[in-house]
Tab-separated table of C-alpha atoms in Angstrom:
chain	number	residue	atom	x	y	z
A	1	UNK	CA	-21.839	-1.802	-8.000
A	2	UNK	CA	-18.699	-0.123	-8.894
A	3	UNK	CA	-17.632	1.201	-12.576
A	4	UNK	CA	-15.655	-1.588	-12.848
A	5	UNK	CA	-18.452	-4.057	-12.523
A	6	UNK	CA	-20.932	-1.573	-14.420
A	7	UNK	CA	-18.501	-2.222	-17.598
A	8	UNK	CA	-17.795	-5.329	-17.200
A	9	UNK	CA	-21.280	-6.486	-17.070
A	10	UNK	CA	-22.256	-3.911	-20.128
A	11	UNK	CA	-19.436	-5.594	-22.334
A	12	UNK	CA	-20.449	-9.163	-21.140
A	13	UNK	CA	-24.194	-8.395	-22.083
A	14	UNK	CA	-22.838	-6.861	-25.396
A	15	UNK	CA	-20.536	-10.069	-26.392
A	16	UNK	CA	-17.598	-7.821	-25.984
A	17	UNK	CA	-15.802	-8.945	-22.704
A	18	UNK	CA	-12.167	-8.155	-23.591
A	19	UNK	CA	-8.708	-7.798	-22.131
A	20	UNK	CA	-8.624	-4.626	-23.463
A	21	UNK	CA	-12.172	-3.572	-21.613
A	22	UNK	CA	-10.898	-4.983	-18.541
A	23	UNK	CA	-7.785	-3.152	-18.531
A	24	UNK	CA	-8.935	0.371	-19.519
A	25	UNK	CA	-11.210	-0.040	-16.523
A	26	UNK	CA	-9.226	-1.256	-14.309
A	27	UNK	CA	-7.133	2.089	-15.282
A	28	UNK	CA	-9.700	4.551	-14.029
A	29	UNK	CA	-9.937	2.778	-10.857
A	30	UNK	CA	-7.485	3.921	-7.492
A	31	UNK	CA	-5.319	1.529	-7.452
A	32	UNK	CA	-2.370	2.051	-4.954
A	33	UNK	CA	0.838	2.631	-6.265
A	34	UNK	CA	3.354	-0.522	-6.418
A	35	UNK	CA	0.270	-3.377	-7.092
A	36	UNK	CA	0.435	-5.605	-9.394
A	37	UNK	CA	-2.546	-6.179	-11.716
A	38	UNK	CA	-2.752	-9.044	-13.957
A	39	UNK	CA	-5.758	-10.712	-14.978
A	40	UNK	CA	-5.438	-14.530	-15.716
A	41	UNK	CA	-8.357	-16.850	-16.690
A	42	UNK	CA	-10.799	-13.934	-16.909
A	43	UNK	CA	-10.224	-12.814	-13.518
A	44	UNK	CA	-8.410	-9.805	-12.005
A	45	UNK	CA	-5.329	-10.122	-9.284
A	46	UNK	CA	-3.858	-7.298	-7.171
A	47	UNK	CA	-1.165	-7.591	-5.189
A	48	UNK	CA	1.419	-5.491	-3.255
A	49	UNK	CA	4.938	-6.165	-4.304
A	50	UNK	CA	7.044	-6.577	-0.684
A	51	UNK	CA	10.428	-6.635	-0.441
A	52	UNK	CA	11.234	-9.389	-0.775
A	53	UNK	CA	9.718	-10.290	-3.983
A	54	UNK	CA	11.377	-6.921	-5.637
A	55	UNK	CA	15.066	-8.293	-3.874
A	56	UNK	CA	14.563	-11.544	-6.252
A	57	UNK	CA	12.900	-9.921	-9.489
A	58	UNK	CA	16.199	-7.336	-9.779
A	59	UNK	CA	18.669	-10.282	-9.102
A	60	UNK	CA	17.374	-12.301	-12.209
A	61	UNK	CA	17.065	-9.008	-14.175
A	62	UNK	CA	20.647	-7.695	-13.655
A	63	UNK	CA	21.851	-11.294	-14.528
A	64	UNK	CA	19.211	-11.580	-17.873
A	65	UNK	CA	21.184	-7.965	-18.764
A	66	UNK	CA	24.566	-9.873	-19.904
A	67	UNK	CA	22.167	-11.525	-22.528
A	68	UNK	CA	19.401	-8.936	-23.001
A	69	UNK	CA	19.719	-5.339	-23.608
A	70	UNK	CA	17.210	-3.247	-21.634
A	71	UNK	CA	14.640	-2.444	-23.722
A	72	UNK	CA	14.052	-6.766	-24.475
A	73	UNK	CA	13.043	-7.004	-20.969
A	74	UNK	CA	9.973	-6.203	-19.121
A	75	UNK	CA	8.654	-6.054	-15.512
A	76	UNK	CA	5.069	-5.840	-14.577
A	77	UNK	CA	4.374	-5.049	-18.274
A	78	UNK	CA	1.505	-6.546	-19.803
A	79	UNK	CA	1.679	-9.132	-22.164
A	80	UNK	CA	-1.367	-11.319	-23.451
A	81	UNK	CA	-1.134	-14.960	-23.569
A	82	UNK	CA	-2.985	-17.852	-24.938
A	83	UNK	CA	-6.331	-18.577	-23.074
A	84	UNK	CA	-9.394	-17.327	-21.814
A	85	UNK	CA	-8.395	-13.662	-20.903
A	86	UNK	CA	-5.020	-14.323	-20.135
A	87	UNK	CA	-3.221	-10.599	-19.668
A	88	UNK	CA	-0.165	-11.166	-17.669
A	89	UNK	CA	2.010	-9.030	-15.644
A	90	UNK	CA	4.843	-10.739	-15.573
A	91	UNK	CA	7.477	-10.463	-13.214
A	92	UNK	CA	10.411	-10.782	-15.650
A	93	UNK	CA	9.944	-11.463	-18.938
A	94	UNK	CA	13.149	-11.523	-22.214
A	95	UNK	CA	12.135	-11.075	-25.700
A	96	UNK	CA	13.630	-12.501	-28.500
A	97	UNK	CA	15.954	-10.314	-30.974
A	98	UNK	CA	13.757	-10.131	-33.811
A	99	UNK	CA	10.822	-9.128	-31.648
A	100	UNK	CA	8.029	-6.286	-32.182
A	101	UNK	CA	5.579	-4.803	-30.668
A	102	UNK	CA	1.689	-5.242	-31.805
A	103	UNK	CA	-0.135	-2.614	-33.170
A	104	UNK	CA	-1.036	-1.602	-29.793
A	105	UNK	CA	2.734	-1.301	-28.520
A	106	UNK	CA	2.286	-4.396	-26.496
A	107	UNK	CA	5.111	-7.274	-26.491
A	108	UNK	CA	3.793	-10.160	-28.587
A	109	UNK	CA	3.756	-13.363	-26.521
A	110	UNK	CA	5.251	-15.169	-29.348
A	111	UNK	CA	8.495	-13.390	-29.173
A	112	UNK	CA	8.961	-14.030	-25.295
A	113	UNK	CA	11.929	-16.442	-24.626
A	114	UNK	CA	12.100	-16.370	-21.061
A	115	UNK	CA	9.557	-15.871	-17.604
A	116	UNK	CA	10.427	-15.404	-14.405
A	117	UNK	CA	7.477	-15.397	-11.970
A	118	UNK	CA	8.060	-14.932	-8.019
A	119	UNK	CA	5.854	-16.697	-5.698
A	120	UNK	CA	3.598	-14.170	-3.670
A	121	UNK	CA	1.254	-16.031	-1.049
A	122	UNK	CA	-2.023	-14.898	-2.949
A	123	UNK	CA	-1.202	-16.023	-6.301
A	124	UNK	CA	0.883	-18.625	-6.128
A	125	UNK	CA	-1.519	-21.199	-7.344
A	126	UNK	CA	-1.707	-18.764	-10.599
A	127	UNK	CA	2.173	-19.246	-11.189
A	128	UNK	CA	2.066	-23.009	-11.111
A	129	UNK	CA	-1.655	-23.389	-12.537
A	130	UNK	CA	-2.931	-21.767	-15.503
A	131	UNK	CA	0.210	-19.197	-15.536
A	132	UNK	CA	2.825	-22.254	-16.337
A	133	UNK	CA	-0.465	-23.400	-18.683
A	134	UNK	CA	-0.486	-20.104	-20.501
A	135	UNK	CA	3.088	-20.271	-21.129
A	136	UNK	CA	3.436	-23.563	-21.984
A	137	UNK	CA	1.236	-23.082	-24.515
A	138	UNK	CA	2.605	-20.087	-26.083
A	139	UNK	CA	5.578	-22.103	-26.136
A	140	UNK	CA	7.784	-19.720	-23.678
A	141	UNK	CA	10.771	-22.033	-23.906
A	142	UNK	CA	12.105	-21.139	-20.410
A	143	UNK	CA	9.750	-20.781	-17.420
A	144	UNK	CA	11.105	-20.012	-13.828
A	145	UNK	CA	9.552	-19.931	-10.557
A	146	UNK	CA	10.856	-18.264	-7.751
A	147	UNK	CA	9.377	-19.573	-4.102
A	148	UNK	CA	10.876	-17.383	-1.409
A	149	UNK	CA	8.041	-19.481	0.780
A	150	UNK	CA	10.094	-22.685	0.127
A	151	UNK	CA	13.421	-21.486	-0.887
A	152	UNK	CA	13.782	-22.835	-3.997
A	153	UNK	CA	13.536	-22.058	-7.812
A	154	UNK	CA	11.448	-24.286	-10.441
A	155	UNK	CA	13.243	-24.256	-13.620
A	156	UNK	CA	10.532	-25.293	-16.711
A	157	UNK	CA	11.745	-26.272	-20.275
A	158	UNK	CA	10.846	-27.950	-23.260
A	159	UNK	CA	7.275	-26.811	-23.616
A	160	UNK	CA	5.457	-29.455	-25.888
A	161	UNK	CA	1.467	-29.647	-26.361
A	162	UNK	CA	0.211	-27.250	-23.577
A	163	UNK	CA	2.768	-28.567	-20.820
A	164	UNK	CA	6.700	-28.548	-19.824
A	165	UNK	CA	8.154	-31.332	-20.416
A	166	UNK	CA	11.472	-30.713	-18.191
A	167	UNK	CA	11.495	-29.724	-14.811
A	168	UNK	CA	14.263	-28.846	-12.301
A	169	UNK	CA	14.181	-27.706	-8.759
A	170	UNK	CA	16.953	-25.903	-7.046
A	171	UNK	CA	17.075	-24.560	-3.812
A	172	UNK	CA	18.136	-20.738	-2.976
A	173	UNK	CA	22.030	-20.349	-2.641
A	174	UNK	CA	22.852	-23.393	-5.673
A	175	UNK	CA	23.181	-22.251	-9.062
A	176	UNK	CA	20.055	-22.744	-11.621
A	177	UNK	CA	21.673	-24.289	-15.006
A	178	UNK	CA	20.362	-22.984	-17.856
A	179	UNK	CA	23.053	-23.083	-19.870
A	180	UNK	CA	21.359	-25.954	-22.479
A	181	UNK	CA	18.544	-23.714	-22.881
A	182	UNK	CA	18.755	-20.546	-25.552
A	183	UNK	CA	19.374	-18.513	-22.801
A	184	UNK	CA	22.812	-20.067	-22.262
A	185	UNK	CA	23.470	-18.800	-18.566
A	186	UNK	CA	23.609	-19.973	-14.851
A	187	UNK	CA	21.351	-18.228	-12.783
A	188	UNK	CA	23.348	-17.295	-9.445
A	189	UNK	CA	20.593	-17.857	-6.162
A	190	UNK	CA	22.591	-16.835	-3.440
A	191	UNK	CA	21.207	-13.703	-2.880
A	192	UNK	CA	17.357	-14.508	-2.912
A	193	UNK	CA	16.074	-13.612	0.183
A	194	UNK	CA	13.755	-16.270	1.834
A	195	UNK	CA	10.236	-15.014	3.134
């Protein structure tokens, strides 16, 4: 059994099974540099970041920095969302203006306006399942999804009772339009690489 499991199991037995448990643990543990580490529905994801997926999360954030200023954006940062032990790393996230930080010096989910989440083979049922769930129900009025499998983006708006209620699909090399939503920009595609 590793120290992981050892605390896990001591705050389960204890009632006291927590993001914040998981996390701290997860901290003492080696984990190699340039993984990602999110934990969504109770349960812990790793994954190395390739090329690829870095090439497509630094094209949407140089194009979120005409709206955002730097320090409203984040990148593997975590953020707790609505659920059972839902701490996400998201890939690109945009807070609003009047946004804090919790007590803890975490981003609130209610001030995020805007996710960007780029497919990786592992996880991509996470981005489209209880990921898009999470968000919708936080009301994150823009979700994106970037699929360098299929080539295409998956524009999400109009969250409404735990579900988007607007979809678009675009594929790599078209513009996404997001110029309706409170974001107000086009999203240029043409340099997403394709895995």
């Amino acid at each position: 059994m590793t120290v992981l499991e050892d605390r896990i199991e001591m705050a389960d037995e204890s009632g006291e099974l927590t993001l914040d448990v998981m996390f701290e643990s997860l901290e003492k543990m080696p984990i190699p540099e340039g993984t990602k580490v999110e934990i969504v529905g109770g349960n812990i994801f790793m994954s190395p970041q390739r090329q690829t997926h870095w090439e497509i999360i630094a094209a949407i954030y140089e194009q979120l920095r005409d709206k955002y200023p730097r320090k409203r954006l984040a990148s593997d940062v975590r953020i707790d969302f609505p659920g059972h032990l839902n701490g996400f790393a998201c890939d690109v996230a945009a807070m609003a203006e009047r946004s804090v930080k919790d007590g803890k010096g975490r981003w609130r989910y209610q001030d995020v306006e805007f996710v960007a989440e780029v497919v990786a083979r592992d996880t991509a049922a996470n981005d489209h399942g209880p990921k898009m769930l999470a968000y919708a129900v936080a009301e994150v009025p823009v979700y994106l999804i970037a699929d360098p499998y299929q080539g295409r983006c998956h524009l999400y708006t109009q969250p409404k009772d735990g579900e988007y209620l607007s979809e678009l699909s675009v594929a790599f090399g078209a513009d996404v339009d997001m110029t309706t939503t409170l974001l107000g920009l086009t999203l240029k595609t043409d340099e997403f690489p394709r895995d």
